[in-house]
Amino acid sequence: MIGVANKSVVLRTSPEFDFGESSGKLRFVKLPKSYNCGGGYRFGGGGVRSSFLAPIKAMEDSKTSSSYVNDKVSSFPKNKIHLSGCNSDDNFTVNDCKNDTLKTTTVGNSMNIVWHKCSVEKSDRQELLQQKGCVIWITGLSGSGKSTLACALCRGLHARGKLTYILDGDNVRHGLNRDLSFKAEDRAENIRRIGEVAKLFSDAGVICIASLISPYRKDRDACRALLPEGAFIEVFMDVPLQVCEARDPKGLYKLARAGKIKGFTGIDDPYEPPLNSEIVLQQKVGLCDSPHDLAEIVISYLEEKGYLEP
Ligand SMILES: Nc1ncnc2c1ncn2[C@@H]1O[C@H](COP(=O)(O)OS(=O)(=O)O)[C@@H](OP(=O)(O)O)[C@H]1O
Ligand SMILES: Nc1ncnc2c1ncn2[C@@H]1O[C@H](COP(=O)(O)OP(=O)(O)O)[C@@H](O)[C@H]1O
């Protein structure tokens, strides 16, 4: 059985595309309008949306010099900088195209830092990608099907020409978070870092799929708070421990029951189920929907909320 917390989500199947477990092939659906050179858009110079690509050109040129410090690109001859998007008579600052005095701030232990803006913004990237950046946060016990759903979702969206990226707890712990254990404070740090990375992907316009146990409500809510309203979509894999333990694909429950793994979530470490997640995917003993069907519920939600268009 499937329960969807937000009543606006419609449960339906989608016959026009197939991203079942056996379908590993990808199809590209359509090119974004902005790449249609015959459509009246121009690269650089004046005219409609000329600011769209020109700043990238400016960055290419900047490779020849690294002398911009703090606020002014003093060592650049002006004719070397493509100022589309700014008035070429402006004092060109690195931090956006404004003459504002830049203020330094302190964030955590980072002192004297300045936020650098760019005239290519999230909305431009979203238009390029024909989608809205967001984070689909899949939480649940080990064995509840998080990674499987993440993959099915990724395939389904990719088949529709949507750009996704999966941040899987297990995988991120192979690199960025390899220094972290499973004690509470390390789990919290694991979740915080993945939340921050997910936020960056979302800002890039990508549909970021984070799948990690993330057992503590407080940590998940902190990640939610990093994102704009509505852009954090929590998906709760509501699967009984009994089902997860029966699956036990990695044999970890068995080891935890034997006392060979200490602090295993659901056995001798807590899991706090979400109270208000956007989507609840409930499975029961002997009653499990396929990953394809579960992914479709999430895709329907994204469609409904307008995340599959810019
Ligand atoms: N003590 C303990 N508790 C829970 N899980 C454990 C533990 N030790 C190792 N593993 C394996 O690590 C995977 C969970 O990593 P996560 O980064 O998702 O965990 S967390 O969000 O930081 O709690 C988890 O992967 P999944 O089964 O995909 O959830 C386990 O395979
Ligand atoms: N919807 C489902 N129905 C039945 N089995 C599933 C489903 N989703 C996942 N599984 C199986 O459950 C096991 C755990 O899935 P996995 O995605 O690795 O979970 P998690 O990432 O939460 O640990 C795997 O053997 C997988 O094939």
mmCIF file of N, CA, C and O in Angstrom, residues 153-239:
data_model
loop_
_atom_site.group_PDB
_atom_site.id
_atom_site.type_symbol
_atom_site.label_atom_id
_atom_site.label_comp_id
_atom_site.label_asym_id
_atom_site.label_seq_id
_atom_site.Cartn_x
_atom_site.Cartn_y
_atom_site.Cartn_z
ATOM 1 N N LEU A 153 14.119 6.286 -9.576
ATOM 2 C CA LEU A 153 13.736 7.686 -9.755
ATOM 3 C C LEU A 153 14.658 8.370 -10.760
ATOM 4 O O LEU A 153 14.227 9.084 -11.660
ATOM 5 N N CYS A 154 15.919 8.107 -10.592
ATOM 6 C CA CYS A 154 16.939 8.676 -11.469
ATOM 7 C C CYS A 154 16.674 8.230 -12.916
ATOM 8 O O CYS A 154 16.684 9.043 -13.839
ATOM 9 N N ARG A 155 16.401 6.949 -13.086
ATOM 10 C CA ARG A 155 16.136 6.435 -14.448
ATOM 11 C C ARG A 155 14.874 7.044 -15.028
ATOM 12 O O ARG A 155 14.845 7.454 -16.189
ATOM 13 N N GLY A 156 13.832 7.105 -14.215
ATOM 14 C CA GLY A 156 12.559 7.650 -14.701
ATOM 15 C C GLY A 156 12.685 9.101 -15.113
ATOM 16 O O GLY A 156 12.134 9.518 -16.136
ATOM 17 N N LEU A 157 13.409 9.872 -14.337
ATOM 18 C CA LEU A 157 13.568 11.292 -14.654
ATOM 19 C C LEU A 157 14.513 11.480 -15.825
ATOM 20 O O LEU A 157 14.300 12.332 -16.683
ATOM 21 N N HIS A 158 15.548 10.677 -15.869
ATOM 22 C CA HIS A 158 16.505 10.762 -16.979
ATOM 23 C C HIS A 158 15.798 10.462 -18.310
ATOM 24 O O HIS A 158 16.039 11.120 -19.315
ATOM 25 N N ALA A 159 14.928 9.483 -18.282
ATOM 26 C CA ALA A 159 14.168 9.128 -19.502
ATOM 27 C C ALA A 159 13.308 10.298 -19.967
ATOM 28 O O ALA A 159 12.949 10.377 -21.130
ATOM 29 N N ARG A 160 12.992 11.185 -19.051
ATOM 30 C CA ARG A 160 12.217 12.371 -19.422
ATOM 31 C C ARG A 160 13.101 13.567 -19.727
ATOM 32 O O ARG A 160 12.623 14.683 -19.862
ATOM 33 N N GLY A 161 14.381 13.339 -19.781
ATOM 34 C CA GLY A 161 15.306 14.430 -20.111
ATOM 35 C C GLY A 161 15.605 15.329 -18.931
ATOM 36 O O GLY A 161 15.998 16.481 -19.114
ATOM 37 N N LYS A 162 15.416 14.824 -17.720
ATOM 38 C CA LYS A 162 15.670 15.643 -16.524
ATOM 39 C C LYS A 162 16.995 15.241 -15.888
ATOM 40 O O LYS A 162 17.316 14.051 -15.781
ATOM 41 N N LEU A 163 17.728 16.258 -15.462
ATOM 42 C CA LEU A 163 19.054 16.014 -14.886
ATOM 43 C C LEU A 163 18.944 15.762 -13.384
ATOM 44 O O LEU A 163 18.440 16.597 -12.636
ATOM 45 N N THR A 164 19.433 14.594 -12.968
ATOM 46 C CA THR A 164 19.393 14.239 -11.548
ATOM 47 C C THR A 164 20.806 13.877 -11.088
ATOM 48 O O THR A 164 21.688 13.604 -11.906
ATOM 49 N N TYR A 165 20.981 13.848 -9.785
ATOM 50 C CA TYR A 165 22.220 13.289 -9.243
ATOM 51 C C TYR A 165 21.906 12.659 -7.887
ATOM 52 O O TYR A 165 21.214 13.260 -7.073
ATOM 53 N N ILE A 166 22.425 11.458 -7.695
ATOM 54 C CA ILE A 166 22.152 10.748 -6.440
ATOM 55 C C ILE A 166 23.294 10.945 -5.452
ATOM 56 O O ILE A 166 24.463 10.753 -5.792
ATOM 57 N N LEU A 167 22.933 11.334 -4.246
ATOM 58 C CA LEU A 167 23.890 11.328 -3.128
ATOM 59 C C LEU A 167 23.455 10.199 -2.198
ATOM 60 O O LEU A 167 22.501 10.358 -1.429
ATOM 61 N N ASP A 168 24.097 9.078 -2.320
ATOM 62 C CA ASP A 168 23.739 7.911 -1.505
ATOM 63 C C ASP A 168 24.666 7.871 -0.287
ATOM 64 O O ASP A 168 25.892 7.990 -0.438
ATOM 65 N N GLY A 169 24.073 7.701 0.891
ATOM 66 C CA GLY A 169 24.857 7.697 2.126
ATOM 67 C C GLY A 169 26.066 6.781 2.047
ATOM 68 O O GLY A 169 27.206 7.195 2.308
ATOM 69 N N ASP A 170 25.816 5.550 1.646
ATOM 70 C CA ASP A 170 26.886 4.558 1.512
ATOM 71 C C ASP A 170 28.003 5.072 0.600
ATOM 72 O O ASP A 170 29.193 4.956 0.931
ATOM 73 N N ASN A 171 27.619 5.634 -0.541
ATOM 74 C CA ASN A 171 28.609 6.091 -1.528
ATOM 75 C C ASN A 171 29.391 7.307 -1.044
ATOM 76 O O ASN A 171 30.609 7.366 -1.200
ATOM 77 N N VAL A 172 28.683 8.256 -0.450
ATOM 78 C CA VAL A 172 29.366 9.477 0.011
ATOM 79 C C VAL A 172 30.345 9.138 1.144
ATOM 80 O O VAL A 172 31.391 9.768 1.288
ATOM 81 N N ARG A 173 30.008 8.091 1.896
ATOM 82 C CA ARG A 173 30.925 7.648 2.953
ATOM 83 C C ARG A 173 32.200 7.008 2.380
ATOM 84 O O ARG A 173 33.170 6.792 3.099
ATOM 85 N N HIS A 174 32.195 6.708 1.082
ATOM 86 C CA HIS A 174 33.429 6.208 0.447
ATOM 87 C C HIS A 174 34.412 7.337 0.163
ATOM 88 O O HIS A 174 35.581 7.078 -0.125
ATOM 89 N N GLY A 175 33.946 8.578 0.174
ATOM 90 C CA GLY A 175 34.829 9.689 -0.179
ATOM 91 C C GLY A 175 34.713 10.845 0.800
ATOM 92 O O GLY A 175 35.313 10.823 1.874
ATOM 93 N N LEU A 176 33.910 11.818 0.429
ATOM 94 C CA LEU A 176 33.758 13.039 1.247
ATOM 95 C C LEU A 176 33.589 12.743 2.740
ATOM 96 O O LEU A 176 34.168 13.416 3.583
ATOM 97 N N ASN A 177 32.801 11.727 3.067
ATOM 98 C CA ASN A 177 32.489 11.458 4.481
ATOM 99 C C ASN A 177 33.183 10.216 5.034
ATOM 100 O O ASN A 177 32.720 9.619 6.002
ATOM 101 N N ARG A 178 34.313 9.887 4.439
ATOM 102 C CA ARG A 178 35.005 8.681 4.880
ATOM 103 C C ARG A 178 35.567 8.808 6.294
ATOM 104 O O ARG A 178 35.891 7.811 6.939
ATOM 105 N N ASP A 179 35.659 10.021 6.799
ATOM 106 C CA ASP A 179 36.190 10.242 8.146
ATOM 107 C C ASP A 179 35.120 10.060 9.225
ATOM 108 O O ASP A 179 35.420 10.192 10.413
ATOM 109 N N LEU A 180 33.900 9.766 8.820
ATOM 110 C CA LEU A 180 32.808 9.739 9.799
ATOM 111 C C LEU A 180 32.392 8.313 10.164
ATOM 112 O O LEU A 180 32.332 7.436 9.298
ATOM 113 N N SER A 181 32.060 8.146 11.453
ATOM 114 C CA SER A 181 31.598 6.831 11.932
ATOM 115 C C SER A 181 30.074 6.847 12.019
ATOM 116 O O SER A 181 29.419 7.700 11.410
ATOM 117 N N PHE A 182 29.529 5.933 12.794
ATOM 118 C CA PHE A 182 28.074 5.887 12.943
ATOM 119 C C PHE A 182 27.618 6.343 14.331
ATOM 120 O O PHE A 182 26.465 6.149 14.697
ATOM 121 N N LYS A 183 28.521 6.967 15.081
ATOM 122 C CA LYS A 183 28.043 7.525 16.355
ATOM 123 C C LYS A 183 27.208 8.771 16.040
ATOM 124 O O LYS A 183 27.356 9.354 14.956
ATOM 125 N N ALA A 184 26.365 9.156 16.998
ATOM 126 C CA ALA A 184 25.345 10.177 16.720
ATOM 127 C C ALA A 184 25.915 11.455 16.107
ATOM 128 O O ALA A 184 25.386 11.973 15.128
ATOM 129 N N GLU A 185 27.024 11.955 16.667
ATOM 130 C CA GLU A 185 27.532 13.243 16.150
ATOM 131 C C GLU A 185 28.102 13.097 14.741
ATOM 132 O O GLU A 185 28.051 14.035 13.951
ATOM 133 N N ASP A 186 28.630 11.915 14.442
ATOM 134 C CA ASP A 186 29.147 11.698 13.086
ATOM 135 C C ASP A 186 28.005 11.514 12.085
ATOM 136 O O ASP A 186 28.089 11.960 10.936
ATOM 137 N N ARG A 187 26.959 10.867 12.512
ATOM 138 C CA ARG A 187 25.781 10.759 11.627
ATOM 139 C C ARG A 187 25.262 12.168 11.344
ATOM 140 O O ARG A 187 24.892 12.492 10.216
ATOM 141 N N ALA A 188 25.203 12.983 12.404
ATOM 142 C CA ALA A 188 24.708 14.361 12.229
ATOM 143 C C ALA A 188 25.582 15.119 11.221
ATOM 144 O O ALA A 188 25.072 15.838 10.358
ATOM 145 N N GLU A 189 26.886 14.938 11.322
ATOM 146 C CA GLU A 189 27.803 15.625 10.404
ATOM 147 C C GLU A 189 27.663 15.067 8.980
ATOM 148 O O GLU A 189 27.703 15.801 7.995
ATOM 149 N N ASN A 190 27.471 13.765 8.888
ATOM 150 C CA ASN A 190 27.226 13.113 7.590
ATOM 151 C C ASN A 190 26.014 13.752 6.904
ATOM 152 O O ASN A 190 26.046 14.138 5.727
ATOM 153 N N ILE A 191 24.965 13.897 7.680
ATOM 154 C CA ILE A 191 23.711 14.440 7.142
ATOM 155 C C ILE A 191 23.885 15.926 6.805
ATOM 156 O O ILE A 191 23.441 16.391 5.752
ATOM 157 N N ARG A 192 24.563 16.645 7.676
ATOM 158 C CA ARG A 192 24.789 18.081 7.422
ATOM 159 C C ARG A 192 25.553 18.276 6.113
ATOM 160 O O ARG A 192 25.180 19.084 5.262
ATOM 161 N N ARG A 193 26.623 17.519 5.944
ATOM 162 C CA ARG A 193 27.432 17.691 4.720
ATOM 163 C C ARG A 193 26.623 17.318 3.483
ATOM 164 O O ARG A 193 26.664 18.016 2.468
ATOM 165 N N ILE A 194 25.906 16.215 3.571
ATOM 166 C CA ILE A 194 25.117 15.805 2.406
ATOM 167 C C ILE A 194 24.026 16.847 2.127
ATOM 168 O O ILE A 194 23.741 17.168 0.967
ATOM 169 N N GLY A 195 23.469 17.402 3.194
ATOM 170 C CA GLY A 195 22.473 18.472 3.019
ATOM 171 C C GLY A 195 23.063 19.670 2.298
ATOM 172 O O GLY A 195 22.446 20.249 1.395
ATOM 173 N N GLU A 196 24.270 20.045 2.670
ATOM 174 C CA GLU A 196 24.922 21.205 2.039
ATOM 175 C C GLU A 196 25.257 20.901 0.573
ATOM 176 O O GLU A 196 25.091 21.750 -0.298
ATOM 177 N N VAL A 197 25.745 19.706 0.317
ATOM 178 C CA VAL A 197 26.073 19.345 -1.070
ATOM 179 C C VAL A 197 24.787 19.300 -1.909
ATOM 180 O O VAL A 197 24.750 19.794 -3.041
ATOM 181 N N ALA A 198 23.745 18.735 -1.311
ATOM 182 C CA ALA A 198 22.459 18.664 -2.016
ATOM 183 C C ALA A 198 21.960 20.066 -2.348
ATOM 184 O O ALA A 198 21.418 20.314 -3.433
ATOM 185 N N LYS A 199 22.165 20.977 -1.430
ATOM 186 C CA LYS A 199 21.762 22.364 -1.671
ATOM 187 C C LYS A 199 22.514 22.947 -2.879
ATOM 188 O O LYS A 199 21.939 23.659 -3.702
ATOM 189 N N LEU A 200 23.780 22.630 -2.986
ATOM 190 C CA LEU A 200 24.567 23.120 -4.131
ATOM 191 C C LEU A 200 24.030 22.540 -5.439
ATOM 192 O O LEU A 200 23.886 23.252 -6.439
ATOM 193 N N PHE A 201 23.737 21.231 -5.417
ATOM 194 C CA PHE A 201 23.176 20.612 -6.629
ATOM 195 C C PHE A 201 21.851 21.274 -6.991
ATOM 196 O O PHE A 201 21.582 21.554 -8.158
ATOM 197 N N SER A 202 21.045 21.508 -5.986
ATOM 198 C CA SER A 202 19.746 22.122 -6.222
ATOM 199 C C SER A 202 19.940 23.522 -6.814
ATOM 200 O O SER A 202 19.239 23.928 -7.747
ATOM 201 N N ASP A 203 20.912 24.239 -6.297
ATOM 202 C CA ASP A 203 21.207 25.576 -6.812
ATOM 203 C C ASP A 203 21.713 25.507 -8.254
ATOM 204 O O ASP A 203 21.513 26.422 -9.048
ATOM 205 N N ALA A 204 22.354 24.398 -8.580
ATOM 206 C CA ALA A 204 22.827 24.198 -9.959
ATOM 207 C C ALA A 204 21.658 23.874 -10.896
ATOM 208 O O ALA A 204 21.838 23.793 -12.104
ATOM 209 N N GLY A 205 20.480 23.675 -10.335
ATOM 210 C CA GLY A 205 19.306 23.362 -11.150
ATOM 211 C C GLY A 205 19.033 21.873 -11.259
ATOM 212 O O GLY A 205 18.111 21.443 -11.953
ATOM 213 N N VAL A 206 19.835 21.099 -10.554
ATOM 214 C CA VAL A 206 19.729 19.639 -10.636
ATOM 215 C C VAL A 206 18.661 19.123 -9.654
ATOM 216 O O VAL A 206 18.455 19.705 -8.593
ATOM 217 N N ILE A 207 18.005 18.056 -10.034
ATOM 218 C CA ILE A 207 17.117 17.364 -9.096
ATOM 219 C C ILE A 207 18.002 16.388 -8.329
ATOM 220 O O ILE A 207 18.437 15.366 -8.868
ATOM 221 N N CYS A 208 18.310 16.742 -7.099
ATOM 222 C CA CYS A 208 19.265 15.966 -6.314
ATOM 223 C C CYS A 208 18.510 14.954 -5.448
ATOM 224 O O CYS A 208 17.571 15.317 -4.741
ATOM 225 N N ILE A 209 18.921 13.717 -5.556
ATOM 226 C CA ILE A 209 18.254 12.652 -4.803
ATOM 227 C C ILE A 209 19.212 12.184 -3.706
ATOM 228 O O ILE A 209 20.245 11.573 -3.995
ATOM 229 N N ALA A 210 18.894 12.531 -2.456
ATOM 230 C CA ALA A 210 19.745 12.119 -1.334
ATOM 231 C C ALA A 210 19.092 10.902 -0.688
ATOM 232 O O ALA A 210 17.919 10.950 -0.311
ATOM 233 N N SER A 211 19.838 9.801 -0.614
ATOM 234 C CA SER A 211 19.263 8.618 0.036
ATOM 235 C C SER A 211 20.200 8.174 1.139
ATOM 236 O O SER A 211 21.292 7.676 0.881
ATOM 237 N N LEU A 212 19.786 8.442 2.327
ATOM 238 C CA LEU A 212 20.580 8.041 3.493
ATOM 239 C C LEU A 212 19.642 7.803 4.672
ATOM 240 O O LEU A 212 18.557 8.381 4.713
ATOM 241 N N ILE A 213 20.075 6.996 5.609
ATOM 242 C CA ILE A 213 19.187 6.655 6.729
ATOM 243 C C ILE A 213 18.695 7.926 7.415
ATOM 244 O O ILE A 213 17.530 8.085 7.699
ATOM 245 N N SER A 214 19.612 8.845 7.648
ATOM 246 C CA SER A 214 19.318 10.110 8.338
ATOM 247 C C SER A 214 18.298 9.882 9.465
ATOM 248 O O SER A 214 17.148 10.312 9.364
ATOM 249 N N PRO A 215 18.741 9.229 10.535
ATOM 250 C CA PRO A 215 17.787 8.752 11.547
ATOM 251 C C PRO A 215 17.203 9.834 12.448
ATOM 252 O O PRO A 215 16.177 9.594 13.093
ATOM 253 N N TYR A 216 17.845 10.988 12.513
ATOM 254 C CA TYR A 216 17.374 11.992 13.474
ATOM 255 C C TYR A 216 16.598 13.107 12.795
ATOM 256 O O TYR A 216 17.047 13.718 11.828
ATOM 257 N N ARG A 217 15.406 13.369 13.352
ATOM 258 C CA ARG A 217 14.498 14.396 12.827
ATOM 259 C C ARG A 217 15.173 15.759 12.766
ATOM 260 O O ARG A 217 15.062 16.489 11.791
ATOM 261 N N LYS A 218 15.880 16.079 13.829
ATOM 262 C CA LYS A 218 16.511 17.406 13.927
ATOM 263 C C LYS A 218 17.486 17.631 12.759
ATOM 264 O O LYS A 218 17.522 18.699 12.159
ATOM 265 N N ASP A 219 18.262 16.613 12.449
ATOM 266 C CA ASP A 219 19.253 16.739 11.362
ATOM 267 C C ASP A 219 18.570 16.884 10.000
ATOM 268 O O ASP A 219 18.988 17.669 9.157
ATOM 269 N N ARG A 220 17.509 16.107 9.795
ATOM 270 C CA ARG A 220 16.780 16.215 8.518
ATOM 271 C C ARG A 220 16.143 17.598 8.396
ATOM 272 O O ARG A 220 16.188 18.221 7.339
ATOM 273 N N ASP A 221 15.569 18.064 9.510
ATOM 274 C CA ASP A 221 14.913 19.376 9.462
ATOM 275 C C ASP A 221 15.921 20.495 9.216
ATOM 276 O O ASP A 221 15.605 21.497 8.573
ATOM 277 N N ALA A 222 17.131 20.304 9.719
ATOM 278 C CA ALA A 222 18.181 21.314 9.470
ATOM 279 C C ALA A 222 18.505 21.365 7.974
ATOM 280 O O ALA A 222 18.748 22.438 7.421
ATOM 281 N N CYS A 223 18.503 20.225 7.312
ATOM 282 C CA CYS A 223 18.746 20.200 5.857
ATOM 283 C C CYS A 223 17.588 20.856 5.113
ATOM 284 O O CYS A 223 17.786 21.594 4.155
ATOM 285 N N ARG A 224 16.388 20.577 5.575
ATOM 286 C CA ARG A 224 15.215 21.214 4.968
ATOM 287 C C ARG A 224 15.347 22.738 5.037
ATOM 288 O O ARG A 224 15.042 23.449 4.087
ATOM 289 N N ALA A 225 15.814 23.209 6.201
ATOM 290 C CA ALA A 225 15.902 24.657 6.415
ATOM 291 C C ALA A 225 16.933 25.329 5.491
ATOM 292 O O ALA A 225 16.920 26.550 5.335
ATOM 293 N N LEU A 226 17.822 24.537 4.896
ATOM 294 C CA LEU A 226 18.830 25.115 3.992
ATOM 295 C C LEU A 226 18.220 25.529 2.651
ATOM 296 O O LEU A 226 18.808 26.295 1.904
ATOM 297 N N LEU A 227 17.066 24.945 2.347
ATOM 298 C CA LEU A 227 16.502 25.104 0.996
ATOM 299 C C LEU A 227 15.296 26.032 0.976
ATOM 300 O O LEU A 227 14.621 26.201 1.985
ATOM 301 N N PRO A 228 15.016 26.600 -0.219
ATOM 302 C CA PRO A 228 13.811 27.421 -0.323
ATOM 303 C C PRO A 228 12.568 26.599 -0.031
ATOM 304 O O PRO A 228 12.575 25.371 -0.215
ATOM 305 N N GLU A 229 11.516 27.280 0.398
ATOM 306 C CA GLU A 229 10.231 26.630 0.698
ATOM 307 C C GLU A 229 9.812 25.688 -0.443
ATOM 308 O O GLU A 229 9.819 26.085 -1.608
ATOM 309 N N GLY A 230 9.521 24.482 -0.111
ATOM 310 C CA GLY A 230 9.011 23.531 -1.110
ATOM 311 C C GLY A 230 10.081 22.751 -1.845
ATOM 312 O O GLY A 230 9.794 21.739 -2.478
ATOM 313 N N ALA A 231 11.329 23.196 -1.762
ATOM 314 C CA ALA A 231 12.382 22.557 -2.571
ATOM 315 C C ALA A 231 13.011 21.343 -1.885
ATOM 316 O O ALA A 231 13.836 20.657 -2.475
ATOM 317 N N PHE A 232 12.622 21.096 -0.640
ATOM 318 C CA PHE A 232 13.092 19.913 0.084
ATOM 319 C C PHE A 232 11.914 18.954 0.183
ATOM 320 O O PHE A 232 10.912 19.239 0.856
ATOM 321 N N ILE A 233 12.021 17.856 -0.527
ATOM 322 C CA ILE A 233 10.900 16.920 -0.585
ATOM 323 C C ILE A 233 11.313 15.645 0.158
ATOM 324 O O ILE A 233 12.145 14.872 -0.326
ATOM 325 N N GLU A 234 10.758 15.495 1.341
ATOM 326 C CA GLU A 234 11.147 14.351 2.173
ATOM 327 C C GLU A 234 10.287 13.134 1.813
ATOM 328 O O GLU A 234 9.055 13.223 1.790
ATOM 329 N N VAL A 235 10.965 12.047 1.510
ATOM 330 C CA VAL A 235 10.268 10.797 1.176
ATOM 331 C C VAL A 235 10.606 9.784 2.258
ATOM 332 O O VAL A 235 11.773 9.415 2.445
ATOM 333 N N PHE A 236 9.597 9.347 2.975
ATOM 334 C CA PHE A 236 9.816 8.402 4.074
ATOM 335 C C PHE A 236 9.514 6.980 3.602
ATOM 336 O O PHE A 236 8.389 6.671 3.207
ATOM 337 N N MET A 237 10.530 6.132 3.641
ATOM 338 C CA MET A 237 10.337 4.714 3.336
ATOM 339 C C MET A 237 9.791 4.063 4.606
ATOM 340 O O MET A 237 10.557 3.708 5.516
ATOM 341 N N ASP A 238 8.495 3.971 4.662
ATOM 342 C CA ASP A 238 7.838 3.469 5.867
ATOM 343 C C ASP A 238 7.728 1.937 5.781
ATOM 344 O O ASP A 238 6.693 1.386 5.431
ATOM 345 N N VAL A 239 8.838 1.304 6.104
ATOM 346 C CA VAL A 239 8.924 -0.157 5.955
ATOM 347 C C VAL A 239 9.251 -0.748 7.329
ATOM 348 O O VAL A 239 10.224 -0.333 7.967
#
